[in-house]
Amino acid sequence: MPVLVHPRAKFDKKAAVPHGCQVVTAGKLTLLRDALRKLTTELADGDAFRDPDRVGRLLAAHRLTADTFLSAYALPAIPGQ
């Protein structure tokens, strides 16, 4: 699935938007940045990065797994009319 980083999910009618494309918008990018900052802080706390189970739980808690990433940090692209 194509994923673009773009200020908005809605594109100009002249834009070539891939079918099924997801967009990490400016607002979602801010949420992603904040989640990554929290994750890295928690991974460093008590050497959590050394425990694979704890790493997995932290990734899931911040919605950074393959199953949850797009629903948390991307929106469907809206082609222009």
PDB file of C-alpha atoms in Angstrom, residues 1-63:
ATOM      1  CA  MET A   1       0.000   0.000   0.000  1.00  0.00           C
ATOM      2  CA  PRO A   2       1.462   3.381  -0.949  1.00  0.00           C
ATOM      3  CA  VAL A   3       1.949   5.839   1.911  1.00  0.00           C
ATOM      4  CA  LEU A   4       2.676   9.527   1.303  1.00  0.00           C
ATOM      5  CA  VAL A   5       3.715  12.260   3.702  1.00  0.00           C
ATOM      6  CA  HIS A   6       1.786  15.344   2.629  1.00  0.00           C
ATOM      7  CA  PRO A   7       0.285  18.362   4.429  1.00  0.00           C
ATOM      8  CA  ARG A   8      -3.278  17.322   3.549  1.00  0.00           C
ATOM      9  CA  ALA A   9      -5.147  14.163   2.599  1.00  0.00           C
ATOM     10  CA  LYS A  10      -7.064  15.940  -0.179  1.00  0.00           C
ATOM     11  CA  PHE A  11      -5.143  16.359  -3.411  1.00  0.00           C
ATOM     12  CA  ASP A  12      -5.547  18.643  -6.413  1.00  0.00           C
ATOM     13  CA  LYS A  13      -7.470  17.185  -9.340  1.00  0.00           C
ATOM     14  CA  LYS A  14      -4.265  17.221 -11.405  1.00  0.00           C
ATOM     15  CA  ALA A  15      -2.338  15.131  -8.871  1.00  0.00           C
ATOM     16  CA  ALA A  16      -1.583  11.507  -9.637  1.00  0.00           C
ATOM     17  CA  VAL A  17      -2.679   9.815  -6.430  1.00  0.00           C
ATOM     18  CA  PRO A  18      -2.042   6.047  -6.321  1.00  0.00           C
ATOM     19  CA  HIS A  19      -5.162   3.938  -5.779  1.00  0.00           C
ATOM     20  CA  GLY A  20      -5.587   2.991  -2.130  1.00  0.00           C
ATOM     21  CA  CYS A  21      -2.976   5.489  -1.009  1.00  0.00           C
ATOM     22  CA  GLN A  22      -2.727   6.503   2.643  1.00  0.00           C
ATOM     23  CA  VAL A  23      -1.441   9.924   3.712  1.00  0.00           C
ATOM     24  CA  VAL A  24       0.478  10.933   6.813  1.00  0.00           C
ATOM     25  CA  THR A  25      -0.807  14.509   7.096  1.00  0.00           C
ATOM     26  CA  ALA A  26       0.815  17.335   9.055  1.00  0.00           C
ATOM     27  CA  GLY A  27      -1.443  16.660  12.029  1.00  0.00           C
ATOM     28  CA  LYS A  28      -0.825  12.923  11.969  1.00  0.00           C
ATOM     29  CA  LEU A  29       2.907  13.523  11.605  1.00  0.00           C
ATOM     30  CA  THR A  30       2.827  15.488  14.851  1.00  0.00           C
ATOM     31  CA  LEU A  31       1.067  12.581  16.574  1.00  0.00           C
ATOM     32  CA  LEU A  32       3.630  10.156  15.163  1.00  0.00           C
ATOM     33  CA  ARG A  33       6.525  12.332  16.321  1.00  0.00           C
ATOM     34  CA  ASP A  34       5.084  12.490  19.827  1.00  0.00           C
ATOM     35  CA  ALA A  35       4.537   8.723  19.931  1.00  0.00           C
ATOM     36  CA  LEU A  36       8.109   8.072  18.807  1.00  0.00           C
ATOM     37  CA  ARG A  37       9.485  10.438  21.454  1.00  0.00           C
ATOM     38  CA  LYS A  38       7.496   8.676  24.167  1.00  0.00           C
ATOM     39  CA  LEU A  39       8.554   5.272  22.857  1.00  0.00           C
ATOM     40  CA  THR A  40      12.251   6.119  22.863  1.00  0.00           C
ATOM     41  CA  THR A  41      12.017   7.515  26.392  1.00  0.00           C
ATOM     42  CA  GLU A  42      10.263   4.373  27.606  1.00  0.00           C
ATOM     43  CA  LEU A  43      12.727   2.087  25.817  1.00  0.00           C
ATOM     44  CA  ALA A  44      15.623   3.788  27.581  1.00  0.00           C
ATOM     45  CA  ASP A  45      13.937   3.553  30.986  1.00  0.00           C
ATOM     46  CA  GLY A  46      15.450   0.613  32.841  1.00  0.00           C
ATOM     47  CA  ASP A  47      17.002  -0.766  29.654  1.00  0.00           C
ATOM     48  CA  ALA A  48      13.569  -1.814  28.388  1.00  0.00           C
ATOM     49  CA  PHE A  49      15.049  -2.124  24.891  1.00  0.00           C
ATOM     50  CA  ARG A  50      16.802  -5.324  26.064  1.00  0.00           C
ATOM     51  CA  ASP A  51      13.491  -7.120  26.708  1.00  0.00           C
ATOM     52  CA  PRO A  52      11.775  -8.173  23.459  1.00  0.00           C
ATOM     53  CA  ASP A  53       8.410  -8.686  25.172  1.00  0.00           C
ATOM     54  CA  ARG A  54       8.493  -5.227  26.706  1.00  0.00           C
ATOM     55  CA  VAL A  55       9.513  -3.697  23.370  1.00  0.00           C
ATOM     56  CA  GLY A  56       6.538  -5.395  21.737  1.00  0.00           C
ATOM     57  CA  ARG A  57       4.172  -4.114  24.409  1.00  0.00           C
ATOM     58  CA  LEU A  58       5.519  -0.575  24.039  1.00  0.00           C
ATOM     59  CA  LEU A  59       5.181  -0.664  20.255  1.00  0.00           C
ATOM     60  CA  ALA A  60       1.593  -1.863  20.603  1.00  0.00           C
ATOM     61  CA  ALA A  61       0.804   0.755  23.270  1.00  0.00           C
ATOM     62  CA  HIS A  62       1.954   3.542  20.943  1.00  0.00           C
ATOM     63  CA  ARG A  63       0.200   2.011  17.922  1.00  0.00           C
TER      64      ARG A  63
END
